[in-house]
Amino acid sequence: MTSDSIHKVRTSRLQRFARLIRAALDPRAYAHAIKVLNYYNYTHVTELRQVTRGQGVSISPTVSFSNGKNIVIGDRVHVGANTSLWAGPGAARIEIGADALIAPSVMVTAASYRYNDGSPVTDQAMNEATVRIGCDVWLGYGAVVLAGVTIGDGAIVGAGAVVRTDIPANAIVAGNPAAIVGQRRVQS
């Protein structure tokens, strides 16, 4: 073990200002900004225009969509930041009922690649199945909902849960794979 100490190099205000000027004049920064703008346009702006939306829908500007023409969002739905709603490229849809609450970083997909048809996996065909999310459903942070799933009205999906099978109305599910851990009792 050596006794040599390593310290962070401290820069002067003039050195930091010079670094700022170099960064502002670096063409690579502008090229990257164009890439980010293009990505945002084709994953949010262009696709969102094709989504069928009800009244009072609130969608974070960082939500990504795929095949927006196959996505239907009901009235008063809230979709959190960094969520991905990926409908199938063919006919598989994502249907979200009224008053649903989708937390940040949720993934809902109506398609997945096959894996036994050859290699590479990205050259294989996809399996598609419509995802139906009922009214007054709450999908917790980081939940994943896979193709073909139906989530009944009033259900709650816990944070980080992976939903592979249908969930009955008013069920509370958690885990990977998601399992029923409780029942929601809505006051009338």
PDB file of N, CA, C and O in Angstrom, residues 40-53 57 59-61 63 65-66 68-69 73:
ATOM      1  N   TYR A  40     -36.886  11.905 -30.164  1.00  0.00           N
ATOM      2  CA  TYR A  40     -38.097  12.383 -29.502  1.00  0.00           C
ATOM      3  C   TYR A  40     -39.240  12.512 -30.508  1.00  0.00           C
ATOM      4  O   TYR A  40     -40.379  12.152 -30.217  1.00  0.00           O
ATOM      5  N   ASN A  41     -38.942  12.991 -31.697  1.00  0.00           N
ATOM      6  CA  ASN A  41     -39.979  13.176 -32.707  1.00  0.00           C
ATOM      7  C   ASN A  41     -40.599  11.846 -33.115  1.00  0.00           C
ATOM      8  O   ASN A  41     -41.815  11.713 -33.180  1.00  0.00           O
ATOM      9  N   TYR A  42     -39.784  10.817 -33.372  1.00  0.00           N
ATOM     10  CA  TYR A  42     -40.376   9.566 -33.854  1.00  0.00           C
ATOM     11  C   TYR A  42     -40.863   8.640 -32.749  1.00  0.00           C
ATOM     12  O   TYR A  42     -41.576   7.681 -33.027  1.00  0.00           O
ATOM     13  N   THR A  43     -40.514   8.884 -31.483  1.00  0.00           N
ATOM     14  CA  THR A  43     -41.051   8.042 -30.407  1.00  0.00           C
ATOM     15  C   THR A  43     -42.159   8.728 -29.634  1.00  0.00           C
ATOM     16  O   THR A  43     -42.835   8.078 -28.838  1.00  0.00           O
ATOM     17  N   HIS A  44     -42.335  10.018 -29.803  1.00  0.00           N
ATOM     18  CA  HIS A  44     -43.375  10.711 -29.048  1.00  0.00           C
ATOM     19  C   HIS A  44     -44.276  11.533 -29.966  1.00  0.00           C
ATOM     20  O   HIS A  44     -45.441  11.236 -30.104  1.00  0.00           O
ATOM     21  N   VAL A  45     -43.748  12.531 -30.602  1.00  0.00           N
ATOM     22  CA  VAL A  45     -44.569  13.493 -31.346  1.00  0.00           C
ATOM     23  C   VAL A  45     -45.334  12.828 -32.478  1.00  0.00           C
ATOM     24  O   VAL A  45     -46.567  12.890 -32.531  1.00  0.00           O
ATOM     25  N   THR A  46     -44.635  12.173 -33.384  1.00  0.00           N
ATOM     26  CA  THR A  46     -45.278  11.574 -34.554  1.00  0.00           C
ATOM     27  C   THR A  46     -46.256  10.474 -34.142  1.00  0.00           C
ATOM     28  O   THR A  46     -47.386  10.415 -34.626  1.00  0.00           O
ATOM     29  N   GLU A  47     -45.836   9.601 -33.248  1.00  0.00           N
ATOM     30  CA  GLU A  47     -46.701   8.489 -32.819  1.00  0.00           C
ATOM     31  C   GLU A  47     -47.890   8.980 -31.997  1.00  0.00           C
ATOM     32  O   GLU A  47     -48.991   8.454 -32.122  1.00  0.00           O
ATOM     33  N   LEU A  48     -47.689   9.980 -31.147  1.00  0.00           N
ATOM     34  CA  LEU A  48     -48.783  10.494 -30.314  1.00  0.00           C
ATOM     35  C   LEU A  48     -49.912  11.045 -31.168  1.00  0.00           C
ATOM     36  O   LEU A  48     -51.079  10.944 -30.804  1.00  0.00           O
ATOM     37  N   ARG A  49     -49.589  11.602 -32.315  1.00  0.00           N
ATOM     38  CA  ARG A  49     -50.622  12.128 -33.219  1.00  0.00           C
ATOM     39  C   ARG A  49     -51.562  11.026 -33.708  1.00  0.00           C
ATOM     40  O   ARG A  49     -52.701  11.289 -34.065  1.00  0.00           O
ATOM     41  N   GLN A  50     -51.082   9.779 -33.721  1.00  0.00           N
ATOM     42  CA  GLN A  50     -51.890   8.666 -34.209  1.00  0.00           C
ATOM     43  C   GLN A  50     -52.695   7.975 -33.110  1.00  0.00           C
ATOM     44  O   GLN A  50     -53.584   7.185 -33.404  1.00  0.00           O
ATOM     45  N   VAL A  51     -52.375   8.261 -31.852  1.00  0.00           N
ATOM     46  CA  VAL A  51     -53.058   7.625 -30.725  1.00  0.00           C
ATOM     47  C   VAL A  51     -54.475   8.176 -30.608  1.00  0.00           C
ATOM     48  O   VAL A  51     -54.690   9.380 -30.718  1.00  0.00           O
ATOM     49  N   THR A  52     -55.442   7.285 -30.353  1.00  0.00           N
ATOM     50  CA  THR A  52     -56.816   7.717 -30.091  1.00  0.00           C
ATOM     51  C   THR A  52     -56.919   8.010 -28.601  1.00  0.00           C
ATOM     52  O   THR A  52     -56.669   7.132 -27.777  1.00  0.00           O
ATOM     53  N   ARG A  53     -57.249   9.277 -28.256  1.00  0.00           N
ATOM     54  CA  ARG A  53     -57.275   9.716 -26.857  1.00  0.00           C
ATOM     55  C   ARG A  53     -58.643  10.266 -26.490  1.00  0.00           C
ATOM     56  O   ARG A  53     -59.270  10.965 -27.274  1.00  0.00           O
ATOM     57  N   VAL A  57     -56.956  13.575 -20.942  1.00  0.00           N
ATOM     58  CA  VAL A  57     -55.810  12.670 -20.850  1.00  0.00           C
ATOM     59  C   VAL A  57     -54.555  13.484 -20.557  1.00  0.00           C
ATOM     60  O   VAL A  57     -54.331  14.531 -21.146  1.00  0.00           O
ATOM     61  N   ILE A  59     -50.447  13.066 -20.517  1.00  0.00           N
ATOM     62  CA  ILE A  59     -49.340  12.210 -20.945  1.00  0.00           C
ATOM     63  C   ILE A  59     -48.035  12.973 -20.772  1.00  0.00           C
ATOM     64  O   ILE A  59     -47.875  14.073 -21.309  1.00  0.00           O
ATOM     65  N   SER A  60     -47.099  12.387 -20.046  1.00  0.00           N
ATOM     66  CA  SER A  60     -45.788  13.005 -19.854  1.00  0.00           C
ATOM     67  C   SER A  60     -45.086  13.170 -21.202  1.00  0.00           C
ATOM     68  O   SER A  60     -45.219  12.319 -22.080  1.00  0.00           O
ATOM     69  N   PRO A  61     -44.294  14.223 -21.356  1.00  0.00           N
ATOM     70  CA  PRO A  61     -43.578  14.409 -22.624  1.00  0.00           C
ATOM     71  C   PRO A  61     -42.455  13.402 -22.859  1.00  0.00           C
ATOM     72  O   PRO A  61     -41.889  13.369 -23.938  1.00  0.00           O
ATOM     73  N   VAL A  63     -42.923  10.037 -22.546  1.00  0.00           N
ATOM     74  CA  VAL A  63     -43.516   8.735 -22.872  1.00  0.00           C
ATOM     75  C   VAL A  63     -43.133   8.373 -24.305  1.00  0.00           C
ATOM     76  O   VAL A  63     -43.159   9.224 -25.187  1.00  0.00           O
ATOM     77  N   PHE A  65     -43.942   5.922 -27.650  1.00  0.00           N
ATOM     78  CA  PHE A  65     -45.009   5.148 -28.276  1.00  0.00           C
ATOM     79  C   PHE A  65     -44.440   4.396 -29.463  1.00  0.00           C
ATOM     80  O   PHE A  65     -43.519   4.858 -30.131  1.00  0.00           O
ATOM     81  N   SER A  66     -45.014   3.245 -29.740  1.00  0.00           N
ATOM     82  CA  SER A  66     -44.709   2.518 -30.958  1.00  0.00           C
ATOM     83  C   SER A  66     -46.035   2.069 -31.556  1.00  0.00           C
ATOM     84  O   SER A  66     -46.894   1.542 -30.843  1.00  0.00           O
ATOM     85  N   GLY A  68     -48.574   3.932 -32.789  1.00  0.00           N
ATOM     86  CA  GLY A  68     -49.622   4.725 -32.146  1.00  0.00           C
ATOM     87  C   GLY A  68     -51.015   4.514 -32.704  1.00  0.00           C
ATOM     88  O   GLY A  68     -51.999   4.664 -31.989  1.00  0.00           O
ATOM     89  N   LYS A  69     -51.106   4.126 -33.955  1.00  0.00           N
ATOM     90  CA  LYS A  69     -52.425   3.888 -34.567  1.00  0.00           C
ATOM     91  C   LYS A  69     -53.169   2.761 -33.877  1.00  0.00           C
ATOM     92  O   LYS A  69     -54.382   2.645 -33.980  1.00  0.00           O
ATOM     93  N   ILE A  73     -56.581   5.296 -25.688  1.00  0.00           N
ATOM     94  CA  ILE A  73     -56.496   5.737 -24.290  1.00  0.00           C
ATOM     95  C   ILE A  73     -57.814   6.399 -23.911  1.00  0.00           C
ATOM     96  O   ILE A  73     -58.244   7.346 -24.574  1.00  0.00           O
TER      97      ILE A  73
END
